[in-house]
XYZ file of C-alpha atoms in Angstrom:
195
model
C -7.761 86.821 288.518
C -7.709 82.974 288.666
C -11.160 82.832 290.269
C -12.748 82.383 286.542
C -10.639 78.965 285.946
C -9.589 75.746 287.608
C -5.823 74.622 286.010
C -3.752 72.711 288.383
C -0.724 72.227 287.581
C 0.445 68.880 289.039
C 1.486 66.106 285.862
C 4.839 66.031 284.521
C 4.852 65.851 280.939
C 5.115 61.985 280.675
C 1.737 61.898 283.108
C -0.143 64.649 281.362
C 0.784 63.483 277.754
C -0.867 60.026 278.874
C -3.860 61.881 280.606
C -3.955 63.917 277.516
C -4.414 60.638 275.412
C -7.262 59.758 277.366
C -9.177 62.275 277.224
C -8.156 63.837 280.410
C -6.954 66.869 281.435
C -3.345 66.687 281.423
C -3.136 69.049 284.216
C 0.753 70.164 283.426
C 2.959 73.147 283.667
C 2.226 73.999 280.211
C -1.568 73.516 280.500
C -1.422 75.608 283.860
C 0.320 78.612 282.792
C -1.455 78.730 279.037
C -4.390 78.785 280.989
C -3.225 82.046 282.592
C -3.299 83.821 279.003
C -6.394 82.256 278.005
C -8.208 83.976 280.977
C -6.306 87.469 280.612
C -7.136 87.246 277.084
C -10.527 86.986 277.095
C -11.438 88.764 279.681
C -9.693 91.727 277.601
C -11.787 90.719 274.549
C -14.699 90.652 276.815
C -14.744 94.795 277.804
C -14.054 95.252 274.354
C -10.256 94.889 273.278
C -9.383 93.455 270.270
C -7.057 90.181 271.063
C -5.610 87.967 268.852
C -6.929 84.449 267.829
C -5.430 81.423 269.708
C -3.177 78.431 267.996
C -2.470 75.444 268.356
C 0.563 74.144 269.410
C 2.692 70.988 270.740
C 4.569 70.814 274.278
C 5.868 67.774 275.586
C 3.599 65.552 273.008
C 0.737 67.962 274.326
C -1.963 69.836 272.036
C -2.302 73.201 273.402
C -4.070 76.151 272.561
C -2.075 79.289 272.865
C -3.369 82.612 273.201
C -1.122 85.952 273.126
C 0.852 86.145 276.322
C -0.781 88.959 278.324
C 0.445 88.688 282.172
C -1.191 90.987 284.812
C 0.953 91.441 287.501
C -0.788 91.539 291.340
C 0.000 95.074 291.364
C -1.746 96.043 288.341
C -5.122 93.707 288.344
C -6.373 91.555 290.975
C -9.821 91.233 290.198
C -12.289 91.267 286.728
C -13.433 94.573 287.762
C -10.028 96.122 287.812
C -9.643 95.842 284.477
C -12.288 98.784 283.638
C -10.179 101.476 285.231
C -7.141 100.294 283.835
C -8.170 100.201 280.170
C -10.069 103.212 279.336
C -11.005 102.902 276.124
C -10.826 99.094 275.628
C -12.146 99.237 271.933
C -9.169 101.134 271.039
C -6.734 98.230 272.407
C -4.952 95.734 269.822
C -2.752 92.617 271.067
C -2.374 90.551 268.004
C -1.515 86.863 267.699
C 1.904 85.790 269.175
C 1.922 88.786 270.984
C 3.528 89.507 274.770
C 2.007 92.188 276.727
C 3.233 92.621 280.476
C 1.597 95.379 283.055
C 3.667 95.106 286.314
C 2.490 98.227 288.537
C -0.350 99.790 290.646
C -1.440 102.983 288.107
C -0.602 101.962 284.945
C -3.505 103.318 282.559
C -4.177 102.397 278.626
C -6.298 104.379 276.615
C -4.815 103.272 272.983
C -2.330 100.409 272.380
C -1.602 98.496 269.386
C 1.176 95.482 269.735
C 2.574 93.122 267.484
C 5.214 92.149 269.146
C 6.292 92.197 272.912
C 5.470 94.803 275.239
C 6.196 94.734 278.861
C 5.355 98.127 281.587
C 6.504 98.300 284.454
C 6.172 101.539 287.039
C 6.944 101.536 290.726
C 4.326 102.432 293.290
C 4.010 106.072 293.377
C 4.754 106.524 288.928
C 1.189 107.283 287.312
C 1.610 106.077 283.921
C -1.057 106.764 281.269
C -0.366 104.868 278.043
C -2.584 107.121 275.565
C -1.231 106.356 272.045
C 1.608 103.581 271.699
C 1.950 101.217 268.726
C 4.883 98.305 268.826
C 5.981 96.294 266.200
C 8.896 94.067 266.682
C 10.020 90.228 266.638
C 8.406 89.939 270.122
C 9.082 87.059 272.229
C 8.143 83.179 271.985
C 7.697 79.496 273.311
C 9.667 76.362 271.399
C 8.958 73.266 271.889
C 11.500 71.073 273.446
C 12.351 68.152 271.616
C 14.062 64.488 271.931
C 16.621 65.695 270.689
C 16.959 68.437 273.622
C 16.237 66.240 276.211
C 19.174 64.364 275.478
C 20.929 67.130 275.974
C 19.173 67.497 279.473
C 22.083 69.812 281.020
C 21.905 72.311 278.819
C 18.323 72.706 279.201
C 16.763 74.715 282.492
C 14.660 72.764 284.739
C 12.187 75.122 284.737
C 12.054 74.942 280.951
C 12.150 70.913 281.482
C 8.872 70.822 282.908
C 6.937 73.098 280.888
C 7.734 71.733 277.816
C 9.269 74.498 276.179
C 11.849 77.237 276.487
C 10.998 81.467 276.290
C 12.853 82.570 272.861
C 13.500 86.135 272.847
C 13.837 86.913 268.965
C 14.603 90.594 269.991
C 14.295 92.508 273.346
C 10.967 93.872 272.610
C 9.696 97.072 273.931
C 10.637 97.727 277.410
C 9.068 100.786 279.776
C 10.087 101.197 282.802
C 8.816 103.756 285.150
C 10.898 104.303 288.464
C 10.435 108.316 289.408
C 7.552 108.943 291.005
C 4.900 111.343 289.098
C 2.157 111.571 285.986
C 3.901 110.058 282.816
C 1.958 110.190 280.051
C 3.468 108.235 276.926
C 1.964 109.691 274.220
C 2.380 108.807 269.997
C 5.030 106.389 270.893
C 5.959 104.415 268.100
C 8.348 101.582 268.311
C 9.210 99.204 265.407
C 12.141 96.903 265.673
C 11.649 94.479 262.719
């Protein structure tokens, strides 16, 4: 799905936040992987979904723009096209603002999904899964900034975490599906709230 953008990721924070002050793209960790929701996102919004507004936001001295976090594994979308026969009725899709919406499998279907919150599917090769009316609601999932004051604490903070800029806060667990036996399931008026 990357063939619609160009985001290296290849500064650390000190380098990109100095790029970023010139004008330049800052080419970071952050920048990379943001870039990654921008592109899922609107490429949703472009068949017809409804997807949350971007904000701004600050990582490692950074302006970013933020969209929700909507990851397409491999399995479930490799290419623009894809996307068609996995949402069927795209105009009848929601993923609003701080939202986190993971599909991890080969037949995973949506006809009518609204999320506020954090969502993740996941079905094993052989589970047909047909999402046809699910609404979440729940604390969801987000970034924070790391600060000054966490980086002198450096050894309590996770490398990974170091060079992005910020750390994944999971307010609550969020809504979880997993699919393992093989077969149609059809989730159907699922309603989850956990606020």
């Amino acid at each position: 799905l990357t063939h619609r953008m160009y985001a290296p990721c290849k500064n650390n924070l000190k380098e990109a936040a100095k790029n970023a002050s010139n004008g330049i793209p800052d080419a970071s960790a952050a920048s990379s992987e943001l870039a990654i929701y921008a592109l899922n996102s609107c490429m949703l919004r472009s068949i017809g979904a409804q997807i949350g507004d971007p904000v701004e936001c600050i990582y490692g001295g950074i302006t970013q723009t933020e969209w929700p976090h909507i990851v397409f594994s491999p399995s479930f979308a490799t290419t623009y096209s894809d996307l068609h026969d996995r949402f069927l009725a795209p105009d009848q899709v929601v993923v609003n603002e701080g939202s986190t919406l993971v599909l991890d499998g080969p037949d995973i279907r949506i006809t009518k999904l609204e999320l506020t919150g954090t969502l993740v599917v996941r079905a094993e090769a052989g589970c047909r899964v047909h999402l046809e009316d699910v609404t979440v609601v729940n604390e969801g999932w987000e970034f924070q900034a790391i600060t000054e004051n966490d980086v002198i604490e450096v050894d309590s903070i996770d490398e990974t975490d170091m060079i992005r800029g910020y750390r994944l806060i999971k307010r609550a667990e969020g809504c979880i599906l997993e699919f393992r036996s093989p077969g149609e399931h059809n989730v159907v008026h699922h309603s989850q709230s956990q606020i």
